[in-house]
CSV table of C-alpha atoms in Angstrom, one decimal:
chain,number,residue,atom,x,y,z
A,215,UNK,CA,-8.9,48.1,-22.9
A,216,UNK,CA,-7.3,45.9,-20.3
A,217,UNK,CA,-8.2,43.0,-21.7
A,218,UNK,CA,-7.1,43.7,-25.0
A,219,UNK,CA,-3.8,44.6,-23.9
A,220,UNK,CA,-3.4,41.7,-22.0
A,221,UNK,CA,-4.4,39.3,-24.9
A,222,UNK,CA,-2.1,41.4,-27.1
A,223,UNK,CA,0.8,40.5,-23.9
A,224,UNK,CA,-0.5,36.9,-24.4
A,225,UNK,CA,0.2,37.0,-28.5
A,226,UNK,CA,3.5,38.3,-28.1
A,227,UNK,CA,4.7,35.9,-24.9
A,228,UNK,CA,3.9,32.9,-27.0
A,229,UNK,CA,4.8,34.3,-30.7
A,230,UNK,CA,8.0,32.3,-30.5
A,231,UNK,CA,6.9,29.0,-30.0
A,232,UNK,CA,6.1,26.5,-32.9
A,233,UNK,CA,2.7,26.0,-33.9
A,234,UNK,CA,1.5,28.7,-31.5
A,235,UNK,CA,0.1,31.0,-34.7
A,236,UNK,CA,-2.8,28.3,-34.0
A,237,UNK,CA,-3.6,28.4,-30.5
A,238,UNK,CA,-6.7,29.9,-29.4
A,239,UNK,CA,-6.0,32.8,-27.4
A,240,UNK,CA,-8.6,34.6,-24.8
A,241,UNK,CA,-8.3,36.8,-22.0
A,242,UNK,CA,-11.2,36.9,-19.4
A,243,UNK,CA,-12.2,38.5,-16.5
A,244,UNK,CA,-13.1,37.3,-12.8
A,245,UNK,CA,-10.8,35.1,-10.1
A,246,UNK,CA,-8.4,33.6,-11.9
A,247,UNK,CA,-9.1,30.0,-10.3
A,248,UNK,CA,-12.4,30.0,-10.8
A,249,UNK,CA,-12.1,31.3,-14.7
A,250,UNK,CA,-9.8,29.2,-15.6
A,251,UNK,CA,-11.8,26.1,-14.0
A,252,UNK,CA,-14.7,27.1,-15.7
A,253,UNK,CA,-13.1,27.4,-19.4
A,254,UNK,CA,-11.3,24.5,-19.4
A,255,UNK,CA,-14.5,22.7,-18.2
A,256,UNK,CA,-16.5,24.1,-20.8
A,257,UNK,CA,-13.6,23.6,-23.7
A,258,UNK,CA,-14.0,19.6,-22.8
A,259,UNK,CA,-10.0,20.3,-21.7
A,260,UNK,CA,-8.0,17.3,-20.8
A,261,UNK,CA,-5.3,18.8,-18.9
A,262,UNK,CA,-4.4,22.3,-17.1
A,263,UNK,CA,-1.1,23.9,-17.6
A,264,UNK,CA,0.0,26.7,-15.5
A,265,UNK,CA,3.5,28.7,-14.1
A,266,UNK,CA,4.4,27.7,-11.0
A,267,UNK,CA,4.5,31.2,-9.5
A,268,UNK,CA,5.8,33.3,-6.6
A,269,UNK,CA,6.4,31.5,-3.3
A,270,UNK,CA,7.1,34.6,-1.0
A,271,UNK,CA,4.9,36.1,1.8
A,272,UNK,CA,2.9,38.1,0.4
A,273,UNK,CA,1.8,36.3,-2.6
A,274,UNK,CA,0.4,33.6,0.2
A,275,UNK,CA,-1.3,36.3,1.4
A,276,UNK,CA,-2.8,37.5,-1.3
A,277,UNK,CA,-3.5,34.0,-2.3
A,278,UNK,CA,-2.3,34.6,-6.0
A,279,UNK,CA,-0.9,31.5,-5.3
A,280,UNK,CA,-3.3,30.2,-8.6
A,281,UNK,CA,-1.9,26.8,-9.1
A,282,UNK,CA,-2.4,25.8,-5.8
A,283,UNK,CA,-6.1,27.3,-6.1
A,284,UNK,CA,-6.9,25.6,-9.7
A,285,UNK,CA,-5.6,22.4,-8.0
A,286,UNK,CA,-8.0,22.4,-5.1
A,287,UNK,CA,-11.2,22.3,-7.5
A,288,UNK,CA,-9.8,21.0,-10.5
A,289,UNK,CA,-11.5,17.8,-12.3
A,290,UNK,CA,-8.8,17.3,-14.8
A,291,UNK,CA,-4.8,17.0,-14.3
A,292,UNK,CA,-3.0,20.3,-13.5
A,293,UNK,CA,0.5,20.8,-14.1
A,294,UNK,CA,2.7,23.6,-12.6
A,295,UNK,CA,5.4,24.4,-14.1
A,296,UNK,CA,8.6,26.9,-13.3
A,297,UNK,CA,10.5,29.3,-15.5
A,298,UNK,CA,13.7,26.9,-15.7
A,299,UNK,CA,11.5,24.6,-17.7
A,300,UNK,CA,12.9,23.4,-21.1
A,301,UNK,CA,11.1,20.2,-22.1
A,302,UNK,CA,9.8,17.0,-20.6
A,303,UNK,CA,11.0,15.4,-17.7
A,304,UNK,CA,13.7,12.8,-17.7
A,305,UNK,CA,13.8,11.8,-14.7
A,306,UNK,CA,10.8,12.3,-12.5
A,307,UNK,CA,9.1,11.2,-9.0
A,308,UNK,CA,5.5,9.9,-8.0
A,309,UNK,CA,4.3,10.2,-4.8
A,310,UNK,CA,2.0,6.8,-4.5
A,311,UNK,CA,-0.4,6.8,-1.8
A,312,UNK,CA,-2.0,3.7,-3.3
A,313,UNK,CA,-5.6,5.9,-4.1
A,314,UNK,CA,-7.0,5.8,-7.3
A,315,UNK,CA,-6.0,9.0,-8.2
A,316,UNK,CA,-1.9,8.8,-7.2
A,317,UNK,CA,-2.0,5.5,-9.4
A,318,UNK,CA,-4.0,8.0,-12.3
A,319,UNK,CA,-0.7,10.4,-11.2
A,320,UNK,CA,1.7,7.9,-11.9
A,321,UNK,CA,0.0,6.7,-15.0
A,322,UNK,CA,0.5,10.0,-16.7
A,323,UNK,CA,3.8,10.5,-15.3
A,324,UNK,CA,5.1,7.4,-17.1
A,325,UNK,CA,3.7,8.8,-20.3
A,326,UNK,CA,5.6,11.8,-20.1
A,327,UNK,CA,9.1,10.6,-19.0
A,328,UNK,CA,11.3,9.5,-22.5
A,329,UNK,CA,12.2,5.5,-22.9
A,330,UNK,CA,15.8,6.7,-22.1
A,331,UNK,CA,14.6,8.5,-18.4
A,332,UNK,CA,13.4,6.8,-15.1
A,333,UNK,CA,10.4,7.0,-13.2
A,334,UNK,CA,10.4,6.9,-9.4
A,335,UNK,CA,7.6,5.2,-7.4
A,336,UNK,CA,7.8,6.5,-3.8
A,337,UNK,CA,5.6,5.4,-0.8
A,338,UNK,CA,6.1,7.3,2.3
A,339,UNK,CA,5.4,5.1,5.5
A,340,UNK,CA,4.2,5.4,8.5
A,341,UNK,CA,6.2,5.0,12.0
A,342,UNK,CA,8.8,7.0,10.6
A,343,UNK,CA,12.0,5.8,12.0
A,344,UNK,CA,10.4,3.1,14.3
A,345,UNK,CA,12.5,0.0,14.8
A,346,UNK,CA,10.5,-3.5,13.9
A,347,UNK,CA,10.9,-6.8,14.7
A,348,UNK,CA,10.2,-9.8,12.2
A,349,UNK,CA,6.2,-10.7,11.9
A,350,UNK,CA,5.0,-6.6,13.9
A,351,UNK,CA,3.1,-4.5,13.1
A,352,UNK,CA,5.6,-2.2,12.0
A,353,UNK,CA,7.0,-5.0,9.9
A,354,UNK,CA,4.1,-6.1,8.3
A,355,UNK,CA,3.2,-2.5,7.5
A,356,UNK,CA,6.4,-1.9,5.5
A,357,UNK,CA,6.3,-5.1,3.5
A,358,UNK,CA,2.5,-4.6,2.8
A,359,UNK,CA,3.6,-1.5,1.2
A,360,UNK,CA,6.4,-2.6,-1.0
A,361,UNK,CA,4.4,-5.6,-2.2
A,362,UNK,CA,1.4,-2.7,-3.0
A,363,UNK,CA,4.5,-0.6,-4.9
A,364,UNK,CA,5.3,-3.6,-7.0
A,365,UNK,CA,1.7,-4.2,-7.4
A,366,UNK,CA,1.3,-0.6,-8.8
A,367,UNK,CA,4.5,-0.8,-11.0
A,368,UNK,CA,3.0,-3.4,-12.9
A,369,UNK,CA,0.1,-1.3,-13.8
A,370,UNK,CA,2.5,1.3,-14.6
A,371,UNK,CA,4.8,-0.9,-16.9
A,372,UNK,CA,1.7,-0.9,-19.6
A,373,UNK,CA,2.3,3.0,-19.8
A,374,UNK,CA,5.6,3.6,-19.7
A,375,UNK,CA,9.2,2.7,-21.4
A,376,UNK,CA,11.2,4.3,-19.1
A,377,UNK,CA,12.9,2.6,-16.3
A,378,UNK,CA,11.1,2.7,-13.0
A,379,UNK,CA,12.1,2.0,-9.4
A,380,UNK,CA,10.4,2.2,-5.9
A,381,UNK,CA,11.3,3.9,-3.2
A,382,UNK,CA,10.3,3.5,0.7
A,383,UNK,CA,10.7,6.8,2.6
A,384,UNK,CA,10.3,8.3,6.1
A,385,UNK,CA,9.4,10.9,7.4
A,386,UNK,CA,7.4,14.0,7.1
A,387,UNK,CA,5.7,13.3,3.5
A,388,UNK,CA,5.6,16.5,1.9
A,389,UNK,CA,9.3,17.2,3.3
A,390,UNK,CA,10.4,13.4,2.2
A,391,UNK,CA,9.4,13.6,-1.7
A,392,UNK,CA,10.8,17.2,-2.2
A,393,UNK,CA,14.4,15.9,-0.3
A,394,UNK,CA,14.0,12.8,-2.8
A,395,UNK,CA,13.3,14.7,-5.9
A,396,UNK,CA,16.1,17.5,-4.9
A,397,UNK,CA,18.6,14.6,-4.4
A,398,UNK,CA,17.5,12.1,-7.9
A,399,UNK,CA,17.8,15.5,-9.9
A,400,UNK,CA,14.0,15.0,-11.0
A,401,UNK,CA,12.0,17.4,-13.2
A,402,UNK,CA,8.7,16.0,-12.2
A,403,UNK,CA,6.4,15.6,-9.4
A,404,UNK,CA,3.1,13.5,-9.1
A,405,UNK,CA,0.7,13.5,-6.6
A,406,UNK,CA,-3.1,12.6,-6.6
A,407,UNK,CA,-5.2,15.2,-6.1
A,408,UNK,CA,-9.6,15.6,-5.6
A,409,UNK,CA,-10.0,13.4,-3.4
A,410,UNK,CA,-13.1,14.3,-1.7
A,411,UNK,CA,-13.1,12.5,2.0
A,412,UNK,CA,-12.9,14.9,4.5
A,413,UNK,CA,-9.6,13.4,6.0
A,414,UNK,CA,-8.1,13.7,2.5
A,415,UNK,CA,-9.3,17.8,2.0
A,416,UNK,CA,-7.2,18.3,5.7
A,417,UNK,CA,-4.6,16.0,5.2
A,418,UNK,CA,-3.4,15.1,2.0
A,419,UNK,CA,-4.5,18.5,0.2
A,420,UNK,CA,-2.1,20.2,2.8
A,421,UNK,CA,0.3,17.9,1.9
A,422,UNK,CA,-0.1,18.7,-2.1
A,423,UNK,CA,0.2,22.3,-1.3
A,424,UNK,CA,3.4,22.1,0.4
A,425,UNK,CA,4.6,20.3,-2.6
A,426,UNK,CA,3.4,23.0,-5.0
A,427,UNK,CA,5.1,25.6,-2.7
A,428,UNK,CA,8.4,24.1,-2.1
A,429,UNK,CA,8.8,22.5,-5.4
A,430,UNK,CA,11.7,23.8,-7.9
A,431,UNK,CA,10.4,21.5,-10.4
A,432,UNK,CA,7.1,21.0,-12.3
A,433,UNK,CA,4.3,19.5,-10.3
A,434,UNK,CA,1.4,17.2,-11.9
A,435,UNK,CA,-1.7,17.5,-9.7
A,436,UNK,CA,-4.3,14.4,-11.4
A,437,UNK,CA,-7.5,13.7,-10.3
A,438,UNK,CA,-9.0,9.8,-10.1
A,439,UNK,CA,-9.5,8.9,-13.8
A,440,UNK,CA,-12.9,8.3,-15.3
């Protein structure tokens, strides 16, 4: 009976929007990460869409935090999106890491953002705030990574009729793109996501879920492509 009256709830939340009388609808039971992995895996799904929920205590806690959940096991792009949302991103931020699967992040990103909207490309770099003489280390580091973000932008350019610029920031990373997309108004972020090194599961998933829990935009979680 639960079920039922949830996949009625389900009927009537979406009645309103266009095409929708066509949507398969289903409501199942077991942990909601782990459901909705399985289904869309078994429906040959190309993409996850999801509400970017609660962010207070307790839902941590009671880790109904399910976007960040689907994220962490997901094969296939997730994308979290808040209440506020009314279409697709004009303007909207990638987070480039230069892995396979932030360039597979920025990809669909580009796809999404209209020919009249901009994309930005944003590396954040190491030795945050350290001064660098011409020819260090430090120097050689920075201009490595802007000649990596043009490298990438190229790439993009096949995907993308928007305008698109690169950014070098500093600082803490998570902290740095949410400042970033809070400042250039943006209604998109990208990260890569499934990496499956151990350093990437400690570091750069914690960095990811930051991002999904401080955002007030939508968030695009992609895996490496295929």
């Amino acid at each position: 009976e639960s079920r039922r009256e949830v996949l009625d709830t389900v009927r009537h939340a979406i009645a309103h929007v266009p095409g929708a009388e066509a949507w398969e609808k289903m409501a199942l039971v077991g942990t909601p990460p782990e459901e909705i992995n399985r289904v869309a895996e078994s429906w040959g799904a190309t993409m996850l869409i999801l509400g970017l929920g609660r962010h207070n205590r307790l839902d941590r806690i009671f880790g109904s935090e399910t976007a960040v959940e689907v994220m962490r096991h997901a094969c296939i792009p997730v994308v979290a999106v808040p209440a506020t949302s009314r279409g697709l991103p004009e303007r909207a931020l990638v987070a480039m890491d230069f892995t396979p699967a932030s360039t597979a992040a920025a990809t669909l990103a580009a796809e999404l953002v209209p020919s009249h909207g901009v994309l930005y490309v944003a590396h954040v770099c190491a030795f945050a705030g350290a001064p660098a003489e011409p020819g260090d280390l430090i120097d050689l580091y920075r201009e490595g990574a802007r000649a990596r973000l043009d490298s990438v932008v190229q790439k993009i350019r096949q995907h993308a009729d928007c305008a698109i610029e690169t950014v070098l920031l500093e600082g803490e990373p998570a902290d740095a793109i949410l400042k970033l997309a809070k400042r250039e108004h943006c209604g998109l972020i990208a990260l890569g996501g499934n990496e499956r090194g151990l350093v990437d599961r400690i570091l750069l998933g914690s960095i990811r879920t930051k991002v999904l829990r401080g955002a007030t935009c939508s968030v695009l979680i992609a895996p490496p492509s295929r």
